[in-house]
mmCIF file of C-alpha atoms and ligand atoms in Angstrom:
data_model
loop_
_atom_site.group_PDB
_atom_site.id
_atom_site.type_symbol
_atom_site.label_atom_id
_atom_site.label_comp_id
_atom_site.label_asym_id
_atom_site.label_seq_id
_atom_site.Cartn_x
_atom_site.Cartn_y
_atom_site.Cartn_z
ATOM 1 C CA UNK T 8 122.634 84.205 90.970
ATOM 2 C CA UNK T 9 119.195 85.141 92.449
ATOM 3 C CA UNK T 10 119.325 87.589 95.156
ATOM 4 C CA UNK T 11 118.431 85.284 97.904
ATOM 5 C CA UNK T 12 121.424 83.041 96.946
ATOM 6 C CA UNK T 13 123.618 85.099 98.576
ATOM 7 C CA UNK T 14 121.282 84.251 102.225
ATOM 8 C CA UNK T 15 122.486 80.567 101.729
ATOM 9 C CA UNK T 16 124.406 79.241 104.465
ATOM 10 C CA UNK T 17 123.212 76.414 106.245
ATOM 11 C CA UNK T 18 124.105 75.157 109.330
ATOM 12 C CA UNK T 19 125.210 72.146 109.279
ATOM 13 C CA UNK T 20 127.026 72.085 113.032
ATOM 14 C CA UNK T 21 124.553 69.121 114.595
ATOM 15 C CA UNK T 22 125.473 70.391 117.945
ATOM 16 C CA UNK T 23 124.480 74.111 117.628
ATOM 17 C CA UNK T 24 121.317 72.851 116.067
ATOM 18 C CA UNK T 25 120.550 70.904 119.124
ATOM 19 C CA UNK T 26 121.020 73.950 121.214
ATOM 20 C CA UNK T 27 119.056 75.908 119.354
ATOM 21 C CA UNK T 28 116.048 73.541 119.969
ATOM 22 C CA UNK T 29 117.085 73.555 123.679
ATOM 23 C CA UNK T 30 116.844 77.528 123.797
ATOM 24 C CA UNK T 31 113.083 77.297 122.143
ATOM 25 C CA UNK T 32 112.089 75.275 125.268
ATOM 26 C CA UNK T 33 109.547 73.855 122.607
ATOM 27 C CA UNK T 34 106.662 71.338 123.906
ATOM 28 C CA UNK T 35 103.473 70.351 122.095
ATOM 29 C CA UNK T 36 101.463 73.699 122.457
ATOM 30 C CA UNK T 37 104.029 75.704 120.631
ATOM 31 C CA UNK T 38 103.261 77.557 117.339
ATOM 32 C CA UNK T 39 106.791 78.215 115.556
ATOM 33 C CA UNK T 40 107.651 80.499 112.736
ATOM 34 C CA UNK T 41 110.737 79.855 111.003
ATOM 35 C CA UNK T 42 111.849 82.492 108.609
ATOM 36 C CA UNK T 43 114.520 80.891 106.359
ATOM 37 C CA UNK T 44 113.969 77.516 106.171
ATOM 38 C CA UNK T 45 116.399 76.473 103.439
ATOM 39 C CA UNK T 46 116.381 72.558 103.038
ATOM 40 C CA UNK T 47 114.793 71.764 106.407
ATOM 41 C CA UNK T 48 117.862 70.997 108.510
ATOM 42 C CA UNK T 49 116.693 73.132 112.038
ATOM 43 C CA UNK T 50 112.535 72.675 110.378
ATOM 44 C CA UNK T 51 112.771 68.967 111.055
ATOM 45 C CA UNK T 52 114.078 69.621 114.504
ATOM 46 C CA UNK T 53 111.667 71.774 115.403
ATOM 47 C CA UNK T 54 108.951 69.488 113.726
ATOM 48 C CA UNK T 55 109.819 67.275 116.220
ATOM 49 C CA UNK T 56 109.491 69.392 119.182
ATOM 50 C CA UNK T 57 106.537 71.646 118.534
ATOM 51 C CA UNK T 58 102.969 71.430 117.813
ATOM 52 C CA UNK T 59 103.060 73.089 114.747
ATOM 53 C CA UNK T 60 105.911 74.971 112.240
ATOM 54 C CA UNK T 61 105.355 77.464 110.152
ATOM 55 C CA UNK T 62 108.603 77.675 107.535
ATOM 56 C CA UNK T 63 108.496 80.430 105.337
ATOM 57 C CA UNK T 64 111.517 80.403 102.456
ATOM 58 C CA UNK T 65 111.821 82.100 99.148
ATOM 59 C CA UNK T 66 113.386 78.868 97.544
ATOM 60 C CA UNK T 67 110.844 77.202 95.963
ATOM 61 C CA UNK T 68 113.436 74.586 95.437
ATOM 62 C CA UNK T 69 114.533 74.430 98.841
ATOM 63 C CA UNK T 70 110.922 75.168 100.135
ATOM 64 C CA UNK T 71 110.203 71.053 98.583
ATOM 65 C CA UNK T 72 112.402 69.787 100.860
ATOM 66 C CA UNK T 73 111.252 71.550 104.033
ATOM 67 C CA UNK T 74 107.680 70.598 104.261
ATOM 68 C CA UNK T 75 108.280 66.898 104.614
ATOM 69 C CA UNK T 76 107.103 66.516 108.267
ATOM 70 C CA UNK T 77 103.143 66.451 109.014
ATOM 71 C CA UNK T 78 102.945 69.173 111.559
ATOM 72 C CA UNK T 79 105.708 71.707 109.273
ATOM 73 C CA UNK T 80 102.913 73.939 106.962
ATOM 74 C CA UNK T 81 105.900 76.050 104.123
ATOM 75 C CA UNK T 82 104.618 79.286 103.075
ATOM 76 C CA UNK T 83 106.998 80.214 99.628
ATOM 77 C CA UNK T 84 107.581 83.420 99.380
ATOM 78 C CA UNK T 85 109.838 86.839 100.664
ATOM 79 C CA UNK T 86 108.936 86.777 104.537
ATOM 80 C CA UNK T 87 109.135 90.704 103.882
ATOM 81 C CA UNK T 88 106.213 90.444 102.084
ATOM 82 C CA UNK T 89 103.701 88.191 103.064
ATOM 83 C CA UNK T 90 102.017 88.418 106.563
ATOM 84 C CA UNK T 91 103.458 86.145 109.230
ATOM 85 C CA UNK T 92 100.185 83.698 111.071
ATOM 86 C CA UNK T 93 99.700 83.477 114.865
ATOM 87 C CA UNK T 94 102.787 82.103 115.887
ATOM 88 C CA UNK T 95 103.693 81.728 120.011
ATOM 89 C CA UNK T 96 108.113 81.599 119.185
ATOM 90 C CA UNK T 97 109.964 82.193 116.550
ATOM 91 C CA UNK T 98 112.898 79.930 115.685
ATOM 92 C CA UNK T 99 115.493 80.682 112.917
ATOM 93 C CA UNK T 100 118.641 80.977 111.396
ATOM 94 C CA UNK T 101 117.827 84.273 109.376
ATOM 95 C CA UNK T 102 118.559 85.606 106.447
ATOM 96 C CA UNK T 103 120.950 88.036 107.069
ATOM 97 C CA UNK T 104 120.429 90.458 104.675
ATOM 98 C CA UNK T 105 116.829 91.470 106.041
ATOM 99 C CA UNK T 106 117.913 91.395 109.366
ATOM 100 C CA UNK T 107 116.914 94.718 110.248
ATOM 101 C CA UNK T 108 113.344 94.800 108.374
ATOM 102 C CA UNK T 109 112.631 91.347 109.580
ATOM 103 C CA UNK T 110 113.450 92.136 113.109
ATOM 104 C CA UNK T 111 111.082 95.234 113.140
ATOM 105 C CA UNK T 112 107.970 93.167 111.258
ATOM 106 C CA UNK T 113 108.537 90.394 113.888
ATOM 107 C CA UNK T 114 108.414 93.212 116.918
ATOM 108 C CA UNK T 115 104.920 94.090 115.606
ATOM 109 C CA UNK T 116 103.887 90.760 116.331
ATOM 110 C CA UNK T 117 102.403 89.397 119.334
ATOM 111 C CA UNK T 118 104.653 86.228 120.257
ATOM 112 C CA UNK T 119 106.217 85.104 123.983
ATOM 113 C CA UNK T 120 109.861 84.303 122.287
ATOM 114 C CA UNK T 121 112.371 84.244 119.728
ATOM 115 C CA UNK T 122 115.489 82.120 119.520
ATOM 116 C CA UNK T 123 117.459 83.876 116.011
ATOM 117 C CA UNK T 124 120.505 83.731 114.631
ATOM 118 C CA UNK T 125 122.034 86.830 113.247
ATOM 119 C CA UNK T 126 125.299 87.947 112.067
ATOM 120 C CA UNK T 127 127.828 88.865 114.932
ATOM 121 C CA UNK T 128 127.988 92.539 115.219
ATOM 122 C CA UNK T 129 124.644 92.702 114.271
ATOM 123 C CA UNK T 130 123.681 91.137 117.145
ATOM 124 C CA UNK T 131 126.355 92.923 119.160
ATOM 125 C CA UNK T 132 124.240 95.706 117.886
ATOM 126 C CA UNK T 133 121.185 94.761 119.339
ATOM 127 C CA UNK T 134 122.219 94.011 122.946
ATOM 128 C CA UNK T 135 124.498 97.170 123.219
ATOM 129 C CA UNK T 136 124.406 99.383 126.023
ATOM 130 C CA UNK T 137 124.738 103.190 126.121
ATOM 131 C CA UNK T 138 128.329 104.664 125.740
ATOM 132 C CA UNK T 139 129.503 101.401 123.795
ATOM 133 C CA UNK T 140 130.729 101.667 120.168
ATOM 134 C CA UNK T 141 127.755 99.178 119.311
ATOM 135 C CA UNK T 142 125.053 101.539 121.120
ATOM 136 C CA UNK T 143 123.662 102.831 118.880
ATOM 137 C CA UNK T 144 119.785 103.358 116.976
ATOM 138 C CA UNK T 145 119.144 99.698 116.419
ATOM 139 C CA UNK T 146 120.310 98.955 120.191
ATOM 140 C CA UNK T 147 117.521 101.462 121.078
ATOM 141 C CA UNK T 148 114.631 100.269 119.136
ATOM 142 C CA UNK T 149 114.841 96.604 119.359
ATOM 143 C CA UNK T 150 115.580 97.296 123.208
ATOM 144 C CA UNK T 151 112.392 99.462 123.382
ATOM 145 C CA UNK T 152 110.325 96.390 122.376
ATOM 146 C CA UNK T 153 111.682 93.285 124.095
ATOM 147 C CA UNK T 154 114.926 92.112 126.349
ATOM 148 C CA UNK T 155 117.433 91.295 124.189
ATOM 149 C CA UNK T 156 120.343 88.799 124.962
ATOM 150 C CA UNK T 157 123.613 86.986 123.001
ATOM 151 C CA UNK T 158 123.046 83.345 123.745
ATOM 152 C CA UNK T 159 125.985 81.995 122.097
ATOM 153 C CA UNK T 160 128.607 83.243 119.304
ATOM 154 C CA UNK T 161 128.656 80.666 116.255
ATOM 155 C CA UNK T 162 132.188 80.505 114.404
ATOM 156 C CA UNK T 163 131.841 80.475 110.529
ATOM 157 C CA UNK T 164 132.844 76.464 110.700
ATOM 158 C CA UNK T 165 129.342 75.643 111.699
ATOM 159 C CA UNK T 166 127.792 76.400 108.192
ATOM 160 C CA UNK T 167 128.001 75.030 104.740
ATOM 161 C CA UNK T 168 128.662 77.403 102.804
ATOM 162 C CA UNK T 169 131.016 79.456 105.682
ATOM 163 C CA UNK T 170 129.588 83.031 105.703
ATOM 164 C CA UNK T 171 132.593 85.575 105.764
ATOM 165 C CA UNK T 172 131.806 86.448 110.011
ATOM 166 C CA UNK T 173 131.122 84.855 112.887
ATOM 167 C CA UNK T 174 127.278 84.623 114.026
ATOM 168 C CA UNK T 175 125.218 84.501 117.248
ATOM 169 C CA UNK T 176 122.267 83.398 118.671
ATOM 170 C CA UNK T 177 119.992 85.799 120.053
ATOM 171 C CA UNK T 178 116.905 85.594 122.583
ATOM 172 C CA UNK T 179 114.527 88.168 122.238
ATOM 173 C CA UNK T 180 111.777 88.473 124.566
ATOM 174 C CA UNK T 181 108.832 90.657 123.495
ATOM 175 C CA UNK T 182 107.716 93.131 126.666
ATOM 176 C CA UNK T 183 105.902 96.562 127.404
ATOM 177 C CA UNK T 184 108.277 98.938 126.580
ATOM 178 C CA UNK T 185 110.230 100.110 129.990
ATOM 179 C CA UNK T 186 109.877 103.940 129.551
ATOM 180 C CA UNK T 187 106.748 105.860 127.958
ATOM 181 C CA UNK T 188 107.300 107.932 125.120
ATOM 182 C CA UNK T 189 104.227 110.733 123.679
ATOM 183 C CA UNK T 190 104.587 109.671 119.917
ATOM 184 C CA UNK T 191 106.363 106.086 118.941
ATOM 185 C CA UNK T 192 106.760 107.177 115.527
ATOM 186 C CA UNK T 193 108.257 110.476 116.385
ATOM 187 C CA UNK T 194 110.538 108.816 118.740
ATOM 188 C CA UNK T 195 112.164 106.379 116.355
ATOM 189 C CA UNK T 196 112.670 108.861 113.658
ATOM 190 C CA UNK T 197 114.371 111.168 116.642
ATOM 191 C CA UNK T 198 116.576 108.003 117.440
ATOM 192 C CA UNK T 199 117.642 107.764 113.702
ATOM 193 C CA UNK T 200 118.808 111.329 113.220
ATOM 194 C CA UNK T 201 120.321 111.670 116.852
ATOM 195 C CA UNK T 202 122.864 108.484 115.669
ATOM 196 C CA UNK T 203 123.563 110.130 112.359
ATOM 197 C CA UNK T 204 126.310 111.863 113.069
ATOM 198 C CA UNK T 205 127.310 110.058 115.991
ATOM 199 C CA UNK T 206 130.652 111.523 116.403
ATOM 200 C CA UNK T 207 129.174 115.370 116.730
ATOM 201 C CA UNK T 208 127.085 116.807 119.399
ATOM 202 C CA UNK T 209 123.397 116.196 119.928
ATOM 203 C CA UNK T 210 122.742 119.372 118.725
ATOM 204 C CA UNK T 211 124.168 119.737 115.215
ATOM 205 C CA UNK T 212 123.020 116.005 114.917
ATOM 206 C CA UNK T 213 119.316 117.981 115.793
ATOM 207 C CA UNK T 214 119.686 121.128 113.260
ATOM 208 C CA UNK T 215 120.889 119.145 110.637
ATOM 209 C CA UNK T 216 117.697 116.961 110.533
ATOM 210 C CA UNK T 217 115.339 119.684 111.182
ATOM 211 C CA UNK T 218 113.380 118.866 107.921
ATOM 212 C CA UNK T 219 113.011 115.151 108.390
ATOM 213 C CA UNK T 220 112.269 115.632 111.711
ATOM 214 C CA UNK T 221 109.513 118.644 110.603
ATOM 215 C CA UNK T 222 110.421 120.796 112.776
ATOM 216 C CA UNK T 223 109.001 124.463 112.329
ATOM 217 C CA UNK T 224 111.461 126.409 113.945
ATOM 218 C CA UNK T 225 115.119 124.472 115.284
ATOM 219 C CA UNK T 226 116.283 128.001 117.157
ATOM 220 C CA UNK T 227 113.055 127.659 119.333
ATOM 221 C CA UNK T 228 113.435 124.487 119.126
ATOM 222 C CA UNK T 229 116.480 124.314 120.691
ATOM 223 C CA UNK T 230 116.246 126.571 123.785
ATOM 224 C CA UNK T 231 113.265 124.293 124.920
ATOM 225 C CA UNK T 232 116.117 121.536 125.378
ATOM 226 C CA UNK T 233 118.264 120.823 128.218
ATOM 227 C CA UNK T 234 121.243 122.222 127.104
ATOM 228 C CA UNK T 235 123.885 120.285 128.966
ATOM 229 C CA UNK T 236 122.360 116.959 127.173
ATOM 230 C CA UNK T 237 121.914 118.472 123.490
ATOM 231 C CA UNK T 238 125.852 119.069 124.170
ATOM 232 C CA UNK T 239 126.613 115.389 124.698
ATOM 233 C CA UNK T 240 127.111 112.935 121.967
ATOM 234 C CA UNK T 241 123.551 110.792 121.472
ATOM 235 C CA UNK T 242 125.772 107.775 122.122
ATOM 236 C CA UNK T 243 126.333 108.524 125.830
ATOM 237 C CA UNK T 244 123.135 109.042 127.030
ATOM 238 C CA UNK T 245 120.357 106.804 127.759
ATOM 239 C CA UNK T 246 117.218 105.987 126.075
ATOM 240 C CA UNK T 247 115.190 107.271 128.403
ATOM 241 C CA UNK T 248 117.280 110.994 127.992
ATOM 242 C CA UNK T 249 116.900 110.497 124.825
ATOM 243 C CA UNK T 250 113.021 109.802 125.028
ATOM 244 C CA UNK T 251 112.881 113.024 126.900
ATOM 245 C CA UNK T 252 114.413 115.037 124.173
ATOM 246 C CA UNK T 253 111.958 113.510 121.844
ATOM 247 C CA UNK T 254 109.007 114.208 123.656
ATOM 248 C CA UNK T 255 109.635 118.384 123.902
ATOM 249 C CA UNK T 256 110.481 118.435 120.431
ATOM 250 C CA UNK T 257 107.613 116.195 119.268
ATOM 251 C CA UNK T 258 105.423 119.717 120.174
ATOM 252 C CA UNK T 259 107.682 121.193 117.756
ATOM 253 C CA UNK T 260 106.906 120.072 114.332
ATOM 254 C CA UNK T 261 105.290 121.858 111.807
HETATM 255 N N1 LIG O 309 117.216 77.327 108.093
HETATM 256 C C1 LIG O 309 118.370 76.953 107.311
HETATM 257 C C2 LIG O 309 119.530 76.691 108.240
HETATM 258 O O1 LIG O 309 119.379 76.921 109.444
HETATM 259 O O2 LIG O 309 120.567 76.263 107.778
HETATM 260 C C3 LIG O 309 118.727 78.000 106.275
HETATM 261 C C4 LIG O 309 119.175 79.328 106.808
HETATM 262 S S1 LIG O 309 119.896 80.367 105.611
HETATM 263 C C5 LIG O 309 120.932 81.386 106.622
HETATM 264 C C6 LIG O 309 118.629 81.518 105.211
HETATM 265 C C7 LIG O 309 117.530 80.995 104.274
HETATM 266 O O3 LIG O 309 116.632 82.091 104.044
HETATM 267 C C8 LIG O 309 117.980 80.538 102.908
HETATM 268 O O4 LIG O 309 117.442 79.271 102.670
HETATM 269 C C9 LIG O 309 117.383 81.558 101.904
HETATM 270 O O5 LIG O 309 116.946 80.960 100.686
HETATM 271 C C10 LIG O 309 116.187 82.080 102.692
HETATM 272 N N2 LIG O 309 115.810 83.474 102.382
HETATM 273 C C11 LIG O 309 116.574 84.500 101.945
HETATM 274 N N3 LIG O 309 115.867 85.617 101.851
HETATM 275 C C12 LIG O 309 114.592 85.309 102.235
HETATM 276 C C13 LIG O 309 113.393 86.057 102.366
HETATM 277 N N4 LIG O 309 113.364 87.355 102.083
HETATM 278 N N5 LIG O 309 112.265 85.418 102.780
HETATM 279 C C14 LIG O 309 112.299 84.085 103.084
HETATM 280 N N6 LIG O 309 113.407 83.325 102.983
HETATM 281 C C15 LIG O 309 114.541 83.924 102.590
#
């Protein structure tokens, strides 16, 4: 079985098609990218809302049928690896196993909206606030880029083949980020080694990633934080105490 195989379930559930074309609030000026497009089924919806789709799916097979509207132009190919056109929303039913990469390529784009379908606790992930089990690095990243909210949760019954969990739509809204951090980069690499260890403190969470993090020297280091926070877990405190922490130890590195 290829590799995308696996990516395969379509939805077949007319109704939560429908609402996904409601949620797109599509009219003739819209540009829309849809990652995924499998045999067409939410492509010739959208063809018939929008000005113009863009359907990018690594099927060639699949890709054939997809590109039978006028106004629907298929790129073939891994959506990892090609570079996405202009596109004003982005409407799909993803693939979930690039769910993460795909989500942080799109957040580098410049588009007003995205109406996506992930898997459940994925998106659970996404829209989680601080000191909930979900909270977590991915919760703090996409939330740094856009607002984030569950539209709808889609049972397994609504796709041929069933995947094994349920799904959900999400709406993503691209916007300046809501706090300012001194180094994006630094910041998101911060994020990924405070949630490492998420059931320690903040601060063996910080010495043990002292290296990845290139940090010269993690006792000085250290006693430049605010102590009380390093001694919290990272998943009960806020982005923006966490963007704090990152921007004293950003002057840290080697
Ligand atoms: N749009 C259809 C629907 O709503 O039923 C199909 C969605 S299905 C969940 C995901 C589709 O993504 C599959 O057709 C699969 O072949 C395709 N796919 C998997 N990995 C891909 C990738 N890296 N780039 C582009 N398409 C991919």
């Amino acid at each position: 079985m290829k590799w995308y195989k696996k990516d395969q379930h379509f939805l077949v559930d007319e109704q939560v098609l429908d609402r996904i074309i409601e949620y797109g609030k599509l009219n003739s000026s819209d540009t829309v990218l849809e990652i995924g497009a499998g045999y067409g089924n939410l492509t010739g919806k959208l063809a018939g809302k929008a000005g113009k789709v863009i359907a990018i799916e690594v099927d060639a097979e699949l890709a054939a049928s997809a590109g039978k509207w006028d106004n629907v132009e298929v790129i073939i190919g891994d959506a990892l690896k090609i570079g996405f056109p202009p596109f004003n929303k982005v409407i799909s039913n993803l693939p979930y196993s690039i769910s993460s990469p795909v989500t942080f390529k799109l957040l580098k784009c410049k588009f007003e909206l995205g109406i996506l379908m992930y898997q459940y606790e994925f998106a659970r992930r996404m829209v989680a606030l601080p000191g909930s089990k979900d909270y977590g690095r991915l919760s703090i990243a996409v939330q740094y880029y856009a607002d984030v909210q569950i539209l709808e949760v889609v049972p397994k019954s609504a796709f041929s083949s069933p995947p094994e969990v349920n799904s959900a739509i999400i709406r993503l809204v691209p916007r300046p980020a809501p706090y300012d951090v001194v180094d994006e980069g630094f910041f998101m690499k911060f994020i990924k080694a405070a949630f490492s260890q998420r059931r320690k403190k903040l601060r063996n969470a910080i010495i043990n990633n002292a290296v990845p993090l290139g940090i010269k020297n993690i006792d000085n280091a250290l006693k430049k934080l605010p102590q009380e926070i390093i001694d919290r877990r990272a998943e009960t405190l806020t982005p923006q105490e966490l963007a704090k922490l990152a921007d004293i130890l950003v002057y840290e590195r080697i």
